[in-house]
PDB file of C-alpha atoms in Angstrom:
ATOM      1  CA  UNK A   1       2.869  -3.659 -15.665  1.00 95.00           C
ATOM      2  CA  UNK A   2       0.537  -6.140 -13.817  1.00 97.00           C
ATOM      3  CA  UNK A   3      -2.958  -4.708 -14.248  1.00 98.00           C
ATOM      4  CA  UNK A   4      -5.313  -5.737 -10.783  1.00 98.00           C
ATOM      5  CA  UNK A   5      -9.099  -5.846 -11.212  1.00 98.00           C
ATOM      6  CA  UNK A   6     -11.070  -5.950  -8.058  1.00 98.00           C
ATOM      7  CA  UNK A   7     -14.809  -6.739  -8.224  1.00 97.00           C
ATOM      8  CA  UNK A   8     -17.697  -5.438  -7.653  1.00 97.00           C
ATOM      9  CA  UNK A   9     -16.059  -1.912  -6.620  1.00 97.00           C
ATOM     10  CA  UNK A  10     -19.150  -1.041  -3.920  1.00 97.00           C
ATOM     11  CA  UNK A  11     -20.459  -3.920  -2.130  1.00 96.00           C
ATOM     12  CA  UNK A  12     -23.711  -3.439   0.075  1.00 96.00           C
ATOM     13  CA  UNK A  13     -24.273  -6.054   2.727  1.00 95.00           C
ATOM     14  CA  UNK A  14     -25.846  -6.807   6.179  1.00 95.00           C
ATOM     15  CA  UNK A  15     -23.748  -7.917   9.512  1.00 95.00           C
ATOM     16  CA  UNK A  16     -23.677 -11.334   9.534  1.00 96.00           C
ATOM     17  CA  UNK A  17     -23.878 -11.564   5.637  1.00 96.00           C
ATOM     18  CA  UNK A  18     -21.076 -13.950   3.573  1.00 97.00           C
ATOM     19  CA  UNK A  19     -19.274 -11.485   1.138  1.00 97.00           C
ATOM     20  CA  UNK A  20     -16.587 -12.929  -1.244  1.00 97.00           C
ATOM     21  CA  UNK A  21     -14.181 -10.426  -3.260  1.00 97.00           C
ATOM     22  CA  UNK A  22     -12.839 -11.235  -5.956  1.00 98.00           C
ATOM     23  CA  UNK A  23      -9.101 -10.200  -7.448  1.00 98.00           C
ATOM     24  CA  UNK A  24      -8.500 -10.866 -11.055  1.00 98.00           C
ATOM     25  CA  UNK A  25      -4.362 -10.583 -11.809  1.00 98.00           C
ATOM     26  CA  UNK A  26      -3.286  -9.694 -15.993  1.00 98.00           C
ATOM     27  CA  UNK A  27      -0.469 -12.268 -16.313  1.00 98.00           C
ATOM     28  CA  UNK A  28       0.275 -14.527 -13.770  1.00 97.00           C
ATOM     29  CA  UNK A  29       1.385 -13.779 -10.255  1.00 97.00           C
ATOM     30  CA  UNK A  30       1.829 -17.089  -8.237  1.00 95.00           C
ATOM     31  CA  UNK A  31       0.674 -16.862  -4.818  1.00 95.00           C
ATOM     32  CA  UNK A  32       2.332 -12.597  -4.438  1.00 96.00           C
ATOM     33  CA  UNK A  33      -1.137 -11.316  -3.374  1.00 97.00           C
ATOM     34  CA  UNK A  34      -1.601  -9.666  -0.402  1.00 97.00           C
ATOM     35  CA  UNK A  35      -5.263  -7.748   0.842  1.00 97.00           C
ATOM     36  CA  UNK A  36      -5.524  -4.613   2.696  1.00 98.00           C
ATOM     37  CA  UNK A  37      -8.420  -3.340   4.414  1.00 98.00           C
ATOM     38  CA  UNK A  38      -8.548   0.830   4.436  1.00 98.00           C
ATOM     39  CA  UNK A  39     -11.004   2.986   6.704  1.00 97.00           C
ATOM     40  CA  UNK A  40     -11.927   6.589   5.901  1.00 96.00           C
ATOM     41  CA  UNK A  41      -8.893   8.813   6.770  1.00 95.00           C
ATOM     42  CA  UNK A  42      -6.927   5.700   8.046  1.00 97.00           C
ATOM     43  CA  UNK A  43      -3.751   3.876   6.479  1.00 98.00           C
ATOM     44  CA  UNK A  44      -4.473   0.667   4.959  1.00 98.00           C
ATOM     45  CA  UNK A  45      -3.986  -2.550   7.399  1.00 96.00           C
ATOM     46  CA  UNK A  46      -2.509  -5.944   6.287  1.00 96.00           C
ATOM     47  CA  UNK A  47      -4.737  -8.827   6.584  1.00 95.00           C
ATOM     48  CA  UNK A  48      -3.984 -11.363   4.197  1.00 94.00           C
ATOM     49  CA  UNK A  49      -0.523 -12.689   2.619  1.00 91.00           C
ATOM     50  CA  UNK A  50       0.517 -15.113   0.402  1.00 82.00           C
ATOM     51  CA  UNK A  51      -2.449 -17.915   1.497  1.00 79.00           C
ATOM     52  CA  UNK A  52      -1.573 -16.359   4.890  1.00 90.00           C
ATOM     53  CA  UNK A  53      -3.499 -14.593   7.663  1.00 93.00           C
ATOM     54  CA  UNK A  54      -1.539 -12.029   9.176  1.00 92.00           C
ATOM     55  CA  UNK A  55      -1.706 -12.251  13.022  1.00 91.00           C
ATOM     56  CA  UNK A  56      -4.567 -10.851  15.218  1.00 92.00           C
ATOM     57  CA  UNK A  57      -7.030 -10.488  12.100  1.00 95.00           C
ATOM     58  CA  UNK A  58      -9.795 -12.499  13.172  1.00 95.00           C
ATOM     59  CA  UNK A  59     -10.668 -15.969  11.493  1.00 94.00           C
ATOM     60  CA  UNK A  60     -13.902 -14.775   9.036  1.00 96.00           C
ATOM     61  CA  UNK A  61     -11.548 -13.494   6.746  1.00 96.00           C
ATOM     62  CA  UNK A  62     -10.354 -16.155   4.704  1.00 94.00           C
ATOM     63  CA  UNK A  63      -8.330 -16.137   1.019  1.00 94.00           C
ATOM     64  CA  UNK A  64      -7.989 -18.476  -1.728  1.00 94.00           C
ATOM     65  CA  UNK A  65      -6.708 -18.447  -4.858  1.00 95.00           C
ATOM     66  CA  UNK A  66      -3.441 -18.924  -7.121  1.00 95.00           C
ATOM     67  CA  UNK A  67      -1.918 -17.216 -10.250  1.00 96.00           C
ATOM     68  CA  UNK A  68      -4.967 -15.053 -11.909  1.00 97.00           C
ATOM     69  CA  UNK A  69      -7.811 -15.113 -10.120  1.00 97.00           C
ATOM     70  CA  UNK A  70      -7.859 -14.454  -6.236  1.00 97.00           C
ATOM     71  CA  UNK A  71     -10.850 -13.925  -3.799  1.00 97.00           C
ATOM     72  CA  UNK A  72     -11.254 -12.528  -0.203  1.00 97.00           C
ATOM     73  CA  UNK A  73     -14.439 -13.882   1.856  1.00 96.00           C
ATOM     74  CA  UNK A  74     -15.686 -12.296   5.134  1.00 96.00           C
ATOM     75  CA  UNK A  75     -17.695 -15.513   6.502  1.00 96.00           C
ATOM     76  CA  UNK A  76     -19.891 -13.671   8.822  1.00 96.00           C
ATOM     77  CA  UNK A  77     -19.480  -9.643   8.158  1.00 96.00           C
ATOM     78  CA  UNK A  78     -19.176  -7.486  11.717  1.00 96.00           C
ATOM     79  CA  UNK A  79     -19.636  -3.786  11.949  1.00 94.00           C
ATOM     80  CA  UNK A  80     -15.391  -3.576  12.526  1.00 95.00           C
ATOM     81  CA  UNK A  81     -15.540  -4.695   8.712  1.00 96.00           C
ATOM     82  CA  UNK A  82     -17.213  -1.978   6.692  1.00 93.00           C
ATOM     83  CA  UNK A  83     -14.405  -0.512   4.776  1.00 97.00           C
ATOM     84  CA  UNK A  84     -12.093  -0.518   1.890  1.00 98.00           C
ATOM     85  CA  UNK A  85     -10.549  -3.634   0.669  1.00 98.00           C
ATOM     86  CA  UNK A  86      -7.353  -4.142  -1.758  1.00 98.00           C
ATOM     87  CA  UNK A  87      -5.489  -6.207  -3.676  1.00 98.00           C
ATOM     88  CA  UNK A  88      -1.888  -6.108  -4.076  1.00 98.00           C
ATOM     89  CA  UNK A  89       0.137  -8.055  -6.313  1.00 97.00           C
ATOM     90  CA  UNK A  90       3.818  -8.342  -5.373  1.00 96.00           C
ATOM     91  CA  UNK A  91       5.210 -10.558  -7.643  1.00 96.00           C
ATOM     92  CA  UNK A  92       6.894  -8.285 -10.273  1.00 95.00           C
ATOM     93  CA  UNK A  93       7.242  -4.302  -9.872  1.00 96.00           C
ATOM     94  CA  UNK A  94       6.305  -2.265 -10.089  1.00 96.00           C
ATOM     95  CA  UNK A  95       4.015  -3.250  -7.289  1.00 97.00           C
ATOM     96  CA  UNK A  96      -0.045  -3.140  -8.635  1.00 98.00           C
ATOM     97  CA  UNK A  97      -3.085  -2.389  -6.521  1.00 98.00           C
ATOM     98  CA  UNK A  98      -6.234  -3.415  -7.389  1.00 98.00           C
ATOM     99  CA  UNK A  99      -8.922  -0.490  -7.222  1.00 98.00           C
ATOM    100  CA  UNK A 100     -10.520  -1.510  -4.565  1.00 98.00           C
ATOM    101  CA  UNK A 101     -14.015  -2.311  -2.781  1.00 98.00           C
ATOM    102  CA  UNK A 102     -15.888  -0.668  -0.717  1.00 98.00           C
ATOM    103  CA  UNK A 103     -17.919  -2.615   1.812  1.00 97.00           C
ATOM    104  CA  UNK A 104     -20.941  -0.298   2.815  1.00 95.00           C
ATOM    105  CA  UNK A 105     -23.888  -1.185   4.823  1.00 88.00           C
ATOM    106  CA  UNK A 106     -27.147  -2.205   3.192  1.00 86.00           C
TER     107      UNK A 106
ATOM    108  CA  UNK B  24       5.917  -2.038  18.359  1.00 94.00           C
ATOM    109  CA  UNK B  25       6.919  -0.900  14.611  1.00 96.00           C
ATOM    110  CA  UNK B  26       6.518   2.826  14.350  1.00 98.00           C
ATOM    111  CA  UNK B  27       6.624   4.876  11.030  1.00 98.00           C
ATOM    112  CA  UNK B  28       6.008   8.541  11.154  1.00 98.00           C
ATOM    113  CA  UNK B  29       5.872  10.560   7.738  1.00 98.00           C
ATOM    114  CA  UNK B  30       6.448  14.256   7.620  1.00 98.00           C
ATOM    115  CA  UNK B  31       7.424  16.878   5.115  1.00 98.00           C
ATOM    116  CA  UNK B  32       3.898  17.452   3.451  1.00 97.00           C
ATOM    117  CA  UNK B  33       2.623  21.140   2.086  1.00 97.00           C
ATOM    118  CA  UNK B  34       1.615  23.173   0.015  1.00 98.00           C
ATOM    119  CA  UNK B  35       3.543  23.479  -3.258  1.00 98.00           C
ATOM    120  CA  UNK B  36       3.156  25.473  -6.472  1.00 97.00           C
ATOM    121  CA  UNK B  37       3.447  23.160  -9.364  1.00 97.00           C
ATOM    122  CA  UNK B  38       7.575  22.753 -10.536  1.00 98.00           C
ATOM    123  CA  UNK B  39       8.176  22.923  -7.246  1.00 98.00           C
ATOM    124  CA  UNK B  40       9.911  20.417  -4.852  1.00 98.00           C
ATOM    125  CA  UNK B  41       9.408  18.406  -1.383  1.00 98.00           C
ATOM    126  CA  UNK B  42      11.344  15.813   0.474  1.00 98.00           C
ATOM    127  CA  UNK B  43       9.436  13.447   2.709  1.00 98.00           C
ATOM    128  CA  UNK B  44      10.899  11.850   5.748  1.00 98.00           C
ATOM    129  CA  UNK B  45       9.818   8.533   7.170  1.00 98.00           C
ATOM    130  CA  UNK B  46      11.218   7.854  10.524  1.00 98.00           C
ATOM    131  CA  UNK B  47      11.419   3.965  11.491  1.00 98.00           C
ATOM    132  CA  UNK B  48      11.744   3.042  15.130  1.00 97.00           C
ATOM    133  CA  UNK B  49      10.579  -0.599  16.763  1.00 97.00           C
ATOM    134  CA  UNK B  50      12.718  -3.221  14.169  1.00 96.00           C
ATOM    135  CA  UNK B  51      16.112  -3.314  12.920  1.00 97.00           C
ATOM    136  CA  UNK B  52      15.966  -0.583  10.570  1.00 97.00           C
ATOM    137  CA  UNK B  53      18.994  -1.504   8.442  1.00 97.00           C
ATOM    138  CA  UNK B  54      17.784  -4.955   8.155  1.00 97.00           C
ATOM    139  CA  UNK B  55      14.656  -3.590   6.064  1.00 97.00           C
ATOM    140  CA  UNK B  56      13.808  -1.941   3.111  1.00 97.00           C
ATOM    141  CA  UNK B  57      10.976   0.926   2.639  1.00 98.00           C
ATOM    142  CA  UNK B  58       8.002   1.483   0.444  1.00 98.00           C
ATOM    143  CA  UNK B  59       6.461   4.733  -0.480  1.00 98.00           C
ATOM    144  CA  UNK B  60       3.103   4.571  -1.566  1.00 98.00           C
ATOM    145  CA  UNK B  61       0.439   7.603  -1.988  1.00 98.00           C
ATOM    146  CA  UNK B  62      -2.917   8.163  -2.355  1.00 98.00           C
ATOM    147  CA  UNK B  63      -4.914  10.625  -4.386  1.00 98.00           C
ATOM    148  CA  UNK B  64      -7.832  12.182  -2.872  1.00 97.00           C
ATOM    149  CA  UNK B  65     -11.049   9.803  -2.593  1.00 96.00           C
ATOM    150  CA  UNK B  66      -8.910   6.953  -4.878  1.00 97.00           C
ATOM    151  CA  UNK B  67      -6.658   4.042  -4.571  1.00 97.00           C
ATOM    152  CA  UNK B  68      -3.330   3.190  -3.910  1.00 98.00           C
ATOM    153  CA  UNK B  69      -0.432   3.626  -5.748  1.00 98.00           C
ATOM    154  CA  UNK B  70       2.815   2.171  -5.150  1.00 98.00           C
ATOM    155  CA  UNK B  71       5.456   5.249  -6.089  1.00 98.00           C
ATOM    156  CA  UNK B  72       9.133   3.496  -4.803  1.00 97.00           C
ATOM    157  CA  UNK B  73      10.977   1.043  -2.921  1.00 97.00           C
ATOM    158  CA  UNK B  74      14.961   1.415  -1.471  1.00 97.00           C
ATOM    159  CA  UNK B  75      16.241  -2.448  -0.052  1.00 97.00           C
ATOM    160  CA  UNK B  76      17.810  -2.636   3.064  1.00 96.00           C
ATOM    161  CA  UNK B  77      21.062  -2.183   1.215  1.00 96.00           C
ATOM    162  CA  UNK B  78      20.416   1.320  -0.191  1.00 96.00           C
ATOM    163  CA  UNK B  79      19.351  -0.530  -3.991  1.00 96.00           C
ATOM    164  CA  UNK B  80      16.457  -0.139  -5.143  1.00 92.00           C
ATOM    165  CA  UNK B  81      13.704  -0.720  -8.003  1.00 90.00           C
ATOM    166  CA  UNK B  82      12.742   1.993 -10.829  1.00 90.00           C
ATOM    167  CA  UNK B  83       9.845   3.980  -9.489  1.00 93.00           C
ATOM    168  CA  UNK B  84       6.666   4.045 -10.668  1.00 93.00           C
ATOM    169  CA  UNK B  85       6.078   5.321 -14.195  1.00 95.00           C
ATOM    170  CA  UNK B  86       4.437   8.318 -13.322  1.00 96.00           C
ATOM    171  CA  UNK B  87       7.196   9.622 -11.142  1.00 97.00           C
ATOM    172  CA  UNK B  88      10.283   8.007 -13.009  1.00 95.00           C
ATOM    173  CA  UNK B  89      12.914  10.864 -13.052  1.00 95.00           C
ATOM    174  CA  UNK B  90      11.233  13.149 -11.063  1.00 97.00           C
ATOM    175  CA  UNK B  91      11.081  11.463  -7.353  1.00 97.00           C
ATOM    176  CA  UNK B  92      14.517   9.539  -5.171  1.00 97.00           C
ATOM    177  CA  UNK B  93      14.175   7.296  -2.412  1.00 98.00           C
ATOM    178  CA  UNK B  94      17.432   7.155  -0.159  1.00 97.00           C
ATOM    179  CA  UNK B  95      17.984   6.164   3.382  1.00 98.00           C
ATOM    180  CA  UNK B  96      20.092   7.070   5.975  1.00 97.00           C
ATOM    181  CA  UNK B  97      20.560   4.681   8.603  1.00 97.00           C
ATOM    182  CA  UNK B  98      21.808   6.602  10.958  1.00 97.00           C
ATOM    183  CA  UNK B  99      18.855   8.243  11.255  1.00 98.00           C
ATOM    184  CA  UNK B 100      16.924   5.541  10.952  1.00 98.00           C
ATOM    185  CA  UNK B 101      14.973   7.726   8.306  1.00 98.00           C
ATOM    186  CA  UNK B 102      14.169   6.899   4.741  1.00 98.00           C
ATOM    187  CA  UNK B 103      13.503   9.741   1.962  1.00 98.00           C
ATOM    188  CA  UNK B 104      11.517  10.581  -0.860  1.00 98.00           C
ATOM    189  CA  UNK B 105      13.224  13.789  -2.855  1.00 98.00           C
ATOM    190  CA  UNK B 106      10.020  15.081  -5.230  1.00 98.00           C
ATOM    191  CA  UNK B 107      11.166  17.426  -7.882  1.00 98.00           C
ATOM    192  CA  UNK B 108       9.248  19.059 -10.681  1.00 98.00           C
ATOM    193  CA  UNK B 109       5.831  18.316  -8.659  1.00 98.00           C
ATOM    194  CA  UNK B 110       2.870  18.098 -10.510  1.00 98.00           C
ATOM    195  CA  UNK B 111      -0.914  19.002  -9.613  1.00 98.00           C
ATOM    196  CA  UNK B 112      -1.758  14.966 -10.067  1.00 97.00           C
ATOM    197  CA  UNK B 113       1.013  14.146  -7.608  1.00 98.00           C
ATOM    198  CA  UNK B 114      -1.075  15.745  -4.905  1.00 98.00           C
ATOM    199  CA  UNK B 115      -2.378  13.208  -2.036  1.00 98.00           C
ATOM    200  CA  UNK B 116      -1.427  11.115   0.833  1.00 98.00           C
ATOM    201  CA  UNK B 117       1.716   9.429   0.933  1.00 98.00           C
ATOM    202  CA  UNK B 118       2.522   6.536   2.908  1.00 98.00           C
ATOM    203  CA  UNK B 119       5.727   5.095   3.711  1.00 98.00           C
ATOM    204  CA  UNK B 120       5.092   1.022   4.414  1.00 98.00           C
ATOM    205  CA  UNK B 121       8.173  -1.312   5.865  1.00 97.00           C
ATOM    206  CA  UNK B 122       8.597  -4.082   3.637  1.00 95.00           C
ATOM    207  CA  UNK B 123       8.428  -7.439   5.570  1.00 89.00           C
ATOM    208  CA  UNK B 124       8.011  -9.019   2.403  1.00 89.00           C
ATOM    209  CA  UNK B 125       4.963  -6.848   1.670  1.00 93.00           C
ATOM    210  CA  UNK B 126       3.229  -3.753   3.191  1.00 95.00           C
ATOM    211  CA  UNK B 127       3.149  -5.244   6.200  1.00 92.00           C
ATOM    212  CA  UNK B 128       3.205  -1.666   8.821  1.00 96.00           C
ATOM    213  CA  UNK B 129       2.378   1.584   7.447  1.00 98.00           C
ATOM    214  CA  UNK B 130       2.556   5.139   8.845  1.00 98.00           C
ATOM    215  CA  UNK B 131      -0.262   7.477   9.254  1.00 97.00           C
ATOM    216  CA  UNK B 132       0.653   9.373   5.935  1.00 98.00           C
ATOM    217  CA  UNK B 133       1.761  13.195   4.827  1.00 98.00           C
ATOM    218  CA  UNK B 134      -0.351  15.134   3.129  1.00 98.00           C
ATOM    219  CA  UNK B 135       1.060  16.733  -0.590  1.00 98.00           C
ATOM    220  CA  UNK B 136      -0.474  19.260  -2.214  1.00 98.00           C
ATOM    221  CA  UNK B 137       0.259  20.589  -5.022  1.00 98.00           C
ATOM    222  CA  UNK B 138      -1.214  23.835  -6.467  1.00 97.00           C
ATOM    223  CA  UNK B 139      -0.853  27.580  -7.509  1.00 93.00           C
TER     224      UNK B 139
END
């Protein structure tokens, strides 16, 4: 199986900070990554695709990255984004999550 | 709008079985295929199983492999996950996801326990 390492796993910033995640991938997996964002007691959200925004998350998320190593940056962090962020690699199943990040305030 | 709606969560002693429904309405149900994925309590994701819009699918996860059975019945518009033999760390949230090529619409979840 595809192993997914998300880091750091608890990330403590201000509003308006820059915060980068980043999404390290075993064996390579192309572009197959997708990001979820999770709130307490909610189910996880699409935001992020294959180098792809989904539609109607706003434009301070932003992702990069190819075959290992992936990141997620939130240019300008809003109180909406304080949550639970992860990686997904669909490339190969079984399907892989990273472990995830939380986003707390500082 | 896509809708998924879980049910069929409890209470179950462990050995004991549960099927889980997840009823689709909003798309073209026959034209998709369906993801279950759970959640343990306070951790991550896991992605358990996955039936194609033609009623194939992929092994299951490792840690349910013989044990759980995604089917489908598109008639119903519904998609299934038989659990047999259900164990304590099989307890959590599970979350069927239409696959569109990824997770891309979830339902709010069922909650499994198991436990004596």
């Amino acid at each position: 199986d595809i192993q997914m390492t998300q880091s750091p796993s608890t990330l403590s910033a201000s509003v308006g900070d820059r915060v980068t995640i980043t999404c390290r991938a075993s064996q390579s997996i192309s572009y197959w990554l997708a990001w979820y964002q999770q709130k307490p007691g909610k189910a996880p959200i699409l935001i992020y695709k294959a180098s792809s925004l989904e539609s109607g998350v706003p434009s301070r998320f932003s992702g990069s990255g190819s075959g290992t190593e992936f990141t997620l940056t939130i240019s300008s962090l809003q109180p909406d984004d304080f949550a639970t962020y992860y990686c997904q690699q669909y490339n190969t199943f079984p399907w892989t999550f990273g472990q995830g990040t939380k986003v707390e305030i500082k | 709008q896509v809708q998924l709606v879980e049910s069929g969560g409890g209470v179950v002693q462990p050995g004991g079985s549960l099927r889980l429904s997840c009823a689709a309405s909003g798309f073209t149900f026959r034209s998709y295929g369906i993801h279950w994925v759970r959640q343990a309590p306070g951790k991550g994701l896991e992605w358990v199983a996955f039936i194609r819009s033609d009623g194939s699918n992929e092994p299951n996860a490792e840690s349910v492999k013989g044990r759980f059975t995604i089917s489908r019945d598109d008639y119903k518009n519904t998609v299934y996950l038989q659990m047999n033999s259900l164990r304590p760390e099989d307890t959590g949230v599970y979350y069927c996801a239409k696959d569109d090529p990824v997770l891309a619409n979830w339902g709010q979840g069922t909650l499994v326990t198991v436990s004596s």
